[in-house]
Coordinates of C-alpha atoms in Angstrom, one line a residue:
X1 CA -23.4 29.0 -33.0
X2 CA -19.7 29.2 -32.9
X3 CA -19.4 27.1 -29.7
X4 CA -21.7 24.5 -31.4
X5 CA -19.5 24.5 -34.7
X6 CA -16.1 23.9 -32.4
X7 CA -17.7 21.2 -30.5
X8 CA -18.9 19.5 -33.7
X9 CA -15.6 20.0 -35.1
X10 CA -13.9 18.4 -32.0
X11 CA -16.3 15.5 -32.3
X12 CA -15.4 15.0 -35.9
X13 CA -11.5 14.9 -34.9
X14 CA -12.2 12.5 -32.3
X15 CA -14.3 10.3 -34.6
X16 CA -11.5 10.4 -37.5
X17 CA -8.8 9.4 -35.2
X18 CA -11.1 6.5 -33.5
X19 CA -11.8 5.4 -36.9
X20 CA -8.2 5.0 -37.7
X21 CA -7.4 3.4 -34.4
X22 CA -10.2 1.0 -34.7
X23 CA -8.6 0.0 -38.4
X24 CA -5.6 -1.2 -36.4
X25 CA -3.4 1.2 -38.5
X26 CA -1.3 2.3 -35.4
X27 CA -0.6 -1.2 -34.2
X28 CA 2.4 -2.6 -36.3
X29 CA 5.8 -2.0 -35.2
X30 CA 6.9 -0.5 -38.6
X31 CA 3.9 2.0 -38.3
X32 CA 5.1 3.3 -34.9
X33 CA 8.9 3.5 -35.9
X34 CA 7.7 5.5 -39.0
X35 CA 5.7 7.9 -37.1
X36 CA 8.7 8.2 -34.4
X37 CA 11.2 9.1 -37.3
X38 CA 8.9 11.7 -38.7
X39 CA 8.8 13.3 -35.3
X40 CA 12.6 13.0 -35.2
X41 CA 12.7 14.6 -38.6
X42 CA 10.6 17.6 -37.6
X43 CA 13.0 18.3 -34.7
X44 CA 16.0 18.1 -37.0
X45 CA 14.5 20.4 -39.5
X46 CA 12.9 22.8 -37.3
X47 CA 15.1 23.4 -34.5
X48 CA 16.1 26.9 -35.3
X49 CA 12.3 27.7 -35.7
X50 CA 11.5 26.3 -32.5
X51 CA 14.5 28.2 -30.8
X52 CA 12.9 31.5 -32.3
X53 CA 9.4 30.6 -30.9
X54 CA 10.7 29.8 -27.5
X55 CA 12.7 33.2 -27.7
X56 CA 9.7 35.2 -28.6
X57 CA 7.4 33.6 -26.0
X58 CA 9.8 33.4 -22.9
X59 CA 13.2 35.2 -24.4
X60 CA 14.4 31.6 -23.5
X61 CA 18.3 31.2 -24.3
X62 CA 19.0 28.9 -27.2
X63 CA 21.3 26.9 -25.0
X64 CA 18.5 26.3 -22.6
X65 CA 16.0 25.6 -25.3
X66 CA 18.4 23.1 -26.9
X67 CA 19.3 21.3 -23.7
X68 CA 15.8 21.3 -22.2
X69 CA 13.6 21.0 -25.2
X70 CA 14.8 19.7 -28.3
X71 CA 17.8 17.6 -27.0
X72 CA 15.6 15.7 -24.5
X73 CA 12.9 15.1 -27.2
X74 CA 15.8 13.5 -29.5
X75 CA 16.9 11.2 -26.6
X76 CA 13.5 10.0 -25.9
X77 CA 13.0 9.2 -29.7
X78 CA 16.3 7.3 -30.0
X79 CA 15.8 5.5 -26.8
X80 CA 12.4 4.6 -27.9
X81 CA 13.3 3.4 -31.4
X82 CA 16.3 1.5 -30.2
X83 CA 14.3 -0.6 -27.9
X84 CA 10.6 -0.6 -29.1
X85 CA 10.5 -4.0 -30.6
X86 CA 11.8 -5.4 -27.3
X87 CA 9.2 -3.4 -25.4
X88 CA 6.4 -4.6 -27.5
X89 CA 7.1 -8.3 -27.0
X90 CA 4.7 -10.4 -24.9
X91 CA 5.9 -10.7 -21.3
X92 CA 5.5 -14.3 -20.1
X93 CA 4.8 -14.8 -16.5
X94 CA 5.1 -17.5 -13.8
X95 CA 2.4 -20.0 -13.6
X96 CA 1.4 -22.0 -10.6
X97 CA 1.5 -25.7 -10.2
X98 CA -2.3 -26.3 -11.7
X99 CA -1.3 -24.7 -15.1
X100 CA 2.0 -26.5 -15.4
X101 CA 0.4 -29.9 -14.5
X102 CA -2.8 -29.3 -16.6
X103 CA -1.2 -29.2 -20.0
X104 CA 1.9 -28.0 -21.5
X105 CA -0.2 -25.8 -23.7
X106 CA -1.4 -23.4 -20.9
X107 CA 0.3 -20.2 -21.6
X108 CA 0.2 -17.0 -19.5
X109 CA 1.4 -13.7 -20.5
X110 CA 1.1 -9.8 -20.7
X111 CA 0.1 -8.1 -23.9
X112 CA 0.8 -4.4 -24.3
X113 CA -2.2 -2.9 -25.9
X114 CA -2.6 0.8 -26.8
X115 CA -5.6 2.5 -25.2
X116 CA -7.0 4.1 -28.2
X117 CA -7.2 7.7 -28.7
X118 CA -5.1 9.8 -26.4
X119 CA -5.4 13.5 -25.2
X120 CA -2.2 15.3 -24.3
X121 CA -2.5 18.7 -22.9
X122 CA 0.8 20.8 -22.5
X123 CA 1.7 23.9 -20.6
X124 CA 3.5 27.0 -21.6
X125 CA 6.7 26.8 -19.6
X126 CA 8.3 24.1 -21.7
X127 CA 5.8 24.2 -24.5
X128 CA 7.7 21.7 -27.0
X129 CA 9.2 19.6 -24.6
X130 CA 6.1 18.7 -22.6
X131 CA 4.1 18.4 -25.7
X132 CA 6.2 16.0 -27.7
X133 CA 7.9 13.8 -25.0
X134 CA 4.6 12.5 -23.9
X135 CA 3.6 12.1 -27.6
X136 CA 6.8 9.8 -28.0
X137 CA 5.1 7.4 -25.5
X138 CA 1.8 7.6 -27.2
X139 CA 3.1 6.8 -30.7
X140 CA 5.2 4.1 -29.3
X141 CA 2.2 2.3 -27.7
X142 CA 0.3 2.4 -30.7
X143 CA -2.3 5.2 -29.9
X144 CA -3.7 8.0 -31.9
X145 CA -3.5 11.3 -30.4
X146 CA -4.9 14.8 -30.0
X147 CA -2.4 17.4 -29.1
X148 CA -3.4 20.5 -27.0
X149 CA -0.4 23.1 -27.0
X150 CA -0.6 25.9 -24.5
X151 CA -2.2 29.1 -25.6
X152 CA -0.2 31.2 -23.4
X153 CA 3.0 30.5 -25.4
X154 CA 1.4 31.7 -28.4
X155 CA 4.5 31.6 -30.8
X156 CA 5.2 28.0 -30.0
X157 CA 1.4 27.1 -30.1
X158 CA 1.3 28.4 -33.9
X159 CA 4.5 26.6 -34.8
X160 CA 3.4 23.3 -33.3
X161 CA -0.2 23.7 -35.0
X162 CA 1.7 24.4 -38.2
X163 CA 4.4 21.8 -38.1
X164 CA 3.0 18.5 -36.4
X165 CA 0.3 18.0 -39.4
X166 CA 2.9 18.4 -41.8
X167 CA 5.2 15.5 -40.5
X168 CA 2.7 13.3 -38.7
X169 CA -0.3 11.0 -40.3
X170 CA -3.3 13.2 -40.0
X171 CA -5.7 10.4 -39.7
X172 CA -4.1 9.4 -36.5
X173 CA -2.8 12.7 -35.1
X174 CA -4.2 16.1 -34.7
X175 CA -3.5 19.4 -33.1
X176 CA -6.2 21.4 -31.4
X177 CA -5.4 25.0 -30.4
X178 CA -7.5 27.4 -28.0
X179 CA -7.9 28.6 -24.4
X180 CA -9.8 27.0 -21.3
X181 CA -13.3 27.3 -23.2
X182 CA -11.9 25.3 -26.0
X183 CA -10.4 22.8 -23.6
X184 CA -13.6 22.4 -21.7
X185 CA -15.5 21.6 -24.8
X186 CA -12.8 19.3 -26.0
X187 CA -12.8 17.4 -22.8
X188 CA -16.8 16.7 -23.3
X189 CA -15.7 14.2 -25.7
X190 CA -14.6 10.5 -25.1
X191 CA -11.1 9.8 -24.7
X192 CA -9.3 6.4 -23.9
X193 CA -6.3 8.4 -21.9
X194 CA -5.6 11.8 -21.0
X195 CA -2.1 13.3 -20.2
X196 CA -2.2 16.6 -18.7
X197 CA 0.7 18.8 -17.3
X198 CA 0.0 21.9 -15.4
X199 CA -1.0 23.2 -12.1
X200 CA -2.8 21.0 -9.3
X201 CA -5.8 23.6 -9.7
X202 CA -6.4 22.7 -13.3
X203 CA -5.3 19.0 -12.9
X204 CA -8.4 18.6 -10.5
X205 CA -10.6 19.9 -13.4
X206 CA -9.1 17.4 -15.8
X207 CA -9.6 14.7 -13.3
X208 CA -13.1 15.7 -12.6
X209 CA -14.1 15.7 -16.4
X210 CA -12.1 12.3 -16.9
X211 CA -13.9 10.8 -14.2
X212 CA -17.4 11.3 -16.2
X213 CA -16.1 9.1 -18.8
X214 CA -14.0 6.7 -16.5
X215 CA -11.1 7.7 -18.5
X216 CA -7.5 7.1 -17.1
X217 CA -5.3 9.9 -16.5
X218 CA -1.6 10.8 -15.9
X219 CA -1.3 14.3 -14.1
X220 CA 2.1 16.0 -14.1
X221 CA 1.4 18.7 -11.7
X222 CA 3.8 21.1 -9.6
X223 CA 4.2 22.1 -6.1
X224 CA 6.8 23.9 -3.6
X225 CA 10.0 21.7 -3.9
X226 CA 12.1 21.9 -0.8
X227 CA 15.8 22.3 -0.9
X228 CA 17.6 21.2 2.4
X229 CA 21.2 22.4 2.6
X230 CA 23.0 20.9 5.7
X231 CA 25.9 22.4 7.8
X232 CA 29.3 21.4 6.2
X233 CA 28.3 22.0 2.6
X234 CA 30.8 23.7 0.2
X235 CA 28.9 27.0 0.2
X236 CA 30.2 27.8 -3.6
X237 CA 29.5 24.3 -5.0
X238 CA 26.0 24.4 -3.3
X239 CA 25.2 27.9 -4.6
X240 CA 26.3 27.0 -8.2
X241 CA 23.8 23.9 -8.3
X242 CA 20.9 25.4 -6.4
X243 CA 20.8 28.8 -8.2
X244 CA 21.4 26.9 -11.6
X245 CA 18.3 25.0 -11.1
X246 CA 16.3 27.8 -9.5
X247 CA 17.0 30.4 -12.3
X248 CA 16.8 28.0 -15.2
X249 CA 14.1 29.4 -17.7
X250 CA 13.7 32.1 -15.1
X251 CA 12.6 29.8 -12.5
X252 CA 9.6 28.5 -14.6
X253 CA 10.1 24.9 -14.1
X254 CA 8.0 22.6 -12.1
X255 CA 11.0 20.7 -10.7
X256 CA 12.8 23.9 -9.6
X257 CA 13.7 24.1 -5.8
X258 CA 11.1 26.3 -4.3
X259 CA 12.6 27.2 -1.2
X260 CA 15.9 26.6 0.8
X261 CA 15.9 25.2 4.5
X262 CA 19.0 25.6 6.2
X263 CA 20.4 26.8 9.5
X264 CA 21.2 30.6 10.1
X265 CA 25.1 29.7 10.0
X266 CA 24.8 27.9 6.8
X267 CA 22.6 30.8 5.4
X268 CA 25.2 33.3 6.1
X269 CA 27.9 31.2 4.6
X270 CA 25.5 30.8 1.4
X271 CA 24.6 34.4 0.7
X272 CA 28.1 35.7 -0.2
X273 CA 28.7 32.5 -2.5
X274 CA 25.3 33.2 -3.9
X275 CA 26.1 36.6 -4.9
X276 CA 29.5 35.6 -6.4
X277 CA 27.5 32.9 -8.5
X278 CA 24.8 35.1 -9.7
X279 CA 27.7 37.7 -11.0
X280 CA 29.4 34.6 -12.5
X281 CA 26.1 33.3 -14.3
X282 CA 24.4 36.5 -15.3
X283 CA 27.0 39.6 -15.1
X284 CA 26.7 42.6 -12.5
X285 CA 23.4 43.6 -14.3
X286 CA 21.4 40.2 -15.0
X287 CA 18.8 42.2 -17.0
X288 CA 21.6 42.5 -19.8
X289 CA 22.3 39.0 -19.8
X290 CA 21.3 37.0 -22.8
X291 CA 21.3 34.0 -20.7
X292 CA 18.2 34.8 -18.4
X293 CA 14.7 34.0 -19.6
X294 CA 11.8 36.4 -19.1
X295 CA 8.5 35.9 -17.3
X296 CA 5.7 34.4 -19.9
X297 CA 3.1 37.2 -19.6
X298 CA 1.9 40.2 -17.5
X299 CA -0.5 38.4 -15.3
X300 CA 2.5 36.0 -14.0
X301 CA 4.7 38.8 -13.9
X302 CA 2.2 41.0 -11.4
X303 CA 1.8 37.7 -9.4
X304 CA 5.5 37.4 -8.7
X305 CA 6.2 41.1 -8.3
X306 CA 3.6 40.9 -5.3
X307 CA 5.5 37.9 -3.7
X308 CA 8.6 40.1 -3.5
X309 CA 6.8 41.9 -0.6
X310 CA 7.4 38.8 1.5
X311 CA 10.3 38.7 4.0
X312 CA 13.4 40.8 3.2
X313 CA 15.1 40.9 -0.2
X314 CA 18.9 39.9 0.4
X315 CA 19.8 39.6 -3.2
X316 CA 18.2 41.1 -6.4
X317 CA 14.7 42.1 -6.1
X318 CA 14.6 44.6 -9.2
X319 CA 12.2 44.2 -12.0
X320 CA 11.0 45.8 -15.1
X321 CA 7.4 45.6 -16.2
X322 CA 8.0 46.6 -19.8
X323 CA 10.2 43.7 -20.2
X324 CA 8.7 41.3 -17.7
X325 CA 12.1 41.1 -16.0
X326 CA 12.4 40.0 -12.7
X327 CA 16.0 39.7 -11.3
X328 CA 17.4 36.7 -9.7
X329 CA 16.1 37.2 -6.3
X330 CA 17.2 35.5 -3.0
X331 CA 14.8 36.6 0.1
X332 CA 15.5 35.9 3.8
X333 CA 13.6 36.3 7.2
X334 CA 10.6 34.5 5.4
X335 CA 8.1 32.9 7.5
X336 CA 6.1 29.9 6.7
X337 CA 3.1 32.0 6.6
X338 CA 4.1 34.5 4.3
X339 CA 2.5 34.7 0.6
X340 CA 5.5 33.5 -1.2
X341 CA 5.3 30.1 0.8
X342 CA 1.6 29.8 0.1
X343 CA 1.9 28.9 -3.7
X344 CA 4.5 27.4 -6.1
X345 CA 6.5 30.4 -7.0
X346 CA 7.4 29.6 -10.5
X347 CA 9.5 32.5 -11.1
X348 CA 13.3 33.7 -10.4
X349 CA 12.6 34.1 -6.5
X350 CA 14.2 32.1 -3.7
X351 CA 13.2 32.2 -0.1
X352 CA 15.5 31.0 2.4
X353 CA 13.8 30.0 5.9
X354 CA 16.3 29.0 8.8
X355 CA 16.0 25.6 10.9
X356 CA 18.0 24.2 13.5
X357 CA 18.8 20.6 12.1
X358 CA 17.8 17.8 9.7
X359 CA 14.9 16.8 12.0
X360 CA 13.1 20.2 12.0
X361 CA 13.7 20.2 8.2
X362 CA 12.0 17.0 7.6
X363 CA 9.1 17.9 9.9
X364 CA 8.7 21.2 7.9
X365 CA 8.5 19.3 4.7
X366 CA 6.4 16.6 5.9
X367 CA 3.8 19.5 7.1
X368 CA 3.2 20.6 3.5
X369 CA 1.7 18.8 0.3
X370 CA 4.2 16.2 -1.1
X371 CA 6.4 17.9 -3.7
X372 CA 7.2 16.8 -7.2
X373 CA 10.9 16.7 -6.3
X374 CA 13.2 17.3 -3.1
X375 CA 16.6 18.2 -3.0
X376 CA 18.9 17.6 0.1
X377 CA 22.4 18.9 0.1
X378 CA 25.0 17.6 2.7
X379 CA 28.5 16.0 2.7
X380 CA 27.2 13.2 4.9
X381 CA 25.3 10.5 3.2
X382 CA 23.6 9.7 6.2
X383 CA 21.9 13.0 6.3
X384 CA 20.8 12.5 2.7
X385 CA 19.7 9.0 3.5
X386 CA 17.6 10.2 6.3
X387 CA 15.7 12.6 4.2
X388 CA 15.0 10.1 1.6
X389 CA 13.6 7.6 4.3
X390 CA 11.6 9.9 6.2
X391 CA 9.8 12.1 3.6
X392 CA 7.7 11.6 0.2
X393 CA 8.2 13.1 -3.2
X394 CA 7.6 12.5 -6.8
X395 CA 11.4 12.5 -7.2
X396 CA 14.6 12.9 -5.2
X397 CA 18.1 14.2 -6.3
X398 CA 20.8 14.6 -3.4
X399 CA 23.3 17.3 -3.9
X400 CA 22.0 18.8 -7.0
X401 CA 18.8 20.0 -8.3
X402 CA 16.7 18.8 -11.5
X403 CA 19.3 16.5 -12.8
X404 CA 17.0 13.4 -11.8
X405 CA 14.8 14.4 -14.8
X406 CA 17.5 14.2 -17.3
X407 CA 18.0 10.3 -16.9
X408 CA 15.3 8.6 -19.1
X409 CA 16.0 5.3 -17.3
X410 CA 14.4 6.9 -14.1
X411 CA 10.4 7.6 -13.9
X412 CA 9.3 11.1 -13.9
X413 CA 6.2 11.8 -12.0
X414 CA 4.5 13.3 -9.0
X415 CA 2.6 12.1 -5.7
X416 CA -0.4 13.3 -4.3
X417 CA -0.8 17.0 -5.1
X418 CA 2.0 17.0 -7.2
X419 CA 0.4 14.4 -9.7
X420 CA 0.0 10.9 -10.4
X421 CA 1.4 8.4 -12.9
X422 CA 4.9 8.6 -14.6
X423 CA 6.8 8.9 -17.8
X424 CA 10.0 9.0 -19.5
X425 CA 11.9 6.3 -21.6
X426 CA 10.0 2.9 -21.1
X427 CA 8.0 4.4 -18.3
X428 CA 6.2 6.7 -21.3
X429 CA 5.5 3.4 -23.2
X430 CA 4.0 1.7 -20.2
X431 CA 2.1 4.6 -19.3
X432 CA 0.2 4.7 -22.8
X433 CA -0.2 0.8 -22.8
X434 CA -2.7 -1.2 -21.3
X435 CA -1.1 -4.3 -19.6
X436 CA -3.8 -6.9 -20.9
X437 CA -3.9 -10.3 -18.8
X438 CA -3.9 -13.2 -21.4
X439 CA -4.1 -17.0 -20.3
X440 CA -4.4 -19.6 -23.1
X441 CA -5.7 -22.9 -21.9
X442 CA -5.3 -25.9 -23.6
X443 CA -8.4 -28.5 -24.0
X444 CA -6.8 -31.6 -22.3
X445 CA -6.5 -32.9 -18.8
X446 CA -10.0 -32.4 -17.9
X447 CA -9.6 -34.7 -14.9
X448 CA -7.5 -32.2 -13.2
X449 CA -10.0 -29.4 -14.2
X450 CA -12.9 -31.3 -12.5
X451 CA -11.4 -30.5 -9.1
X452 CA -13.2 -27.2 -9.4
X453 CA -16.4 -28.4 -10.6
X454 CA -19.5 -29.3 -8.3
X455 CA -20.3 -31.3 -6.4
X456 CA -17.8 -29.7 -4.1
X457 CA -15.8 -31.8 -1.7
X458 CA -13.2 -31.0 1.2
X459 CA -10.7 -33.4 -0.7
X460 CA -11.1 -31.4 -4.0
X461 CA -10.6 -28.2 -2.1
X462 CA -7.8 -29.3 -0.5
X463 CA -6.1 -30.4 -3.7
X464 CA -7.1 -27.3 -5.4
X465 CA -5.7 -24.9 -2.7
X466 CA -2.5 -26.7 -2.9
X467 CA -2.4 -26.4 -6.9
X468 CA -3.2 -22.7 -7.0
X469 CA -2.0 -21.1 -3.8
X470 CA 1.3 -19.2 -3.6
X471 CA 3.3 -20.7 -0.7
X472 CA 5.6 -19.0 1.5
X473 CA 9.4 -20.1 0.9
X474 CA 10.5 -22.7 3.2
X475 CA 7.0 -24.1 3.8
X476 CA 5.9 -27.3 2.2
X477 CA 2.3 -28.8 2.7
X478 CA 1.9 -32.5 2.5
X479 CA -1.5 -33.8 1.5

């Protein structure tokens, strides 16, 4: 009975939002801007409450919370508000000779239409950022939206469920809470777009459900992001940048470097520098540091604890089950077949594997699924360029970690096992917009149009092809 009631409730919510969308309410620029401004007000008035919820769920430091959650959302909102009027304009396209000659009234352009009712499913590791930044794109493009926060980050889920209906138009936006069962039932409804962030395993389930309704999807997944460090790198600078990006949010970041590839000589230079960096970052006892987050729940803690048995712990390795604390850990003597190399780590553990040169590193990377991000470090630009040219990944950042995702002018998204589709900035607007091809014809010049009508002739075919075919530059056909 309870399950049927939930499903009926979900149908009612989707139906209410679809009625609102079909009324045209979300299409005007003024409406979209009003909802974006309401979202900005939500952030402004509740930043402290968000920081507290993130601290309760992940013991996330306020600095990390504001840098990676609320600040990035504000950037997305402000960029979108500043540019939305321009983004919404029809995009006129080139016409071929046929449409130039037929009549000056022929017009060809791309209209950016909203899809309709979008479903946004967020994960637990950045539970505000990864819920609201896709929402910015959905609102900007004129969609209605159902938001599904992660039930694993329980305090943030409750906060979002409370706040969003107070700031956004409830006829057009709704929050649905629950776990896998509720999500499964929700997916039985017809959506016009689904945006999912999470693991490849669950991504396949989402895509299967979407396929039943032929619903387009964006899947932002994860993977094992390689970090190649060439000989000649400054050990301390490299240690600072790699370890910041690995241990930010206790390593629970889909774009964090997941393992290091370097020569044995470079590894021996890196390890002392990494020890020094970790003391500078978190003190001699990282468990006492206010700047190191905790593992989200017991299940993930036990998973990570088991991974510590791979290879040899060179730095760290300590843990406290009661606090769900795992020390920032560097592992060496790790083999490609070890458990720590068989799954995305998603925690404060960094394996170092030794290779002989950049060619061997590239071969190693290419033996595995294409990652969400790839991080080569080298003082030689040719080495970085070689890694870029000979590998494939969702994103790429040379000589740093994770910073590519902070630029809203760059698309964020995966490829292959790490996902499909992209967002951030205008890419979010485009993702949630159907690019509708529009050709408006005049009624004159029927003589020219008659070239395509029966009865057919070789002469008409030749003339028509000359009028509609795109010619290679430098080639001129003489009839």
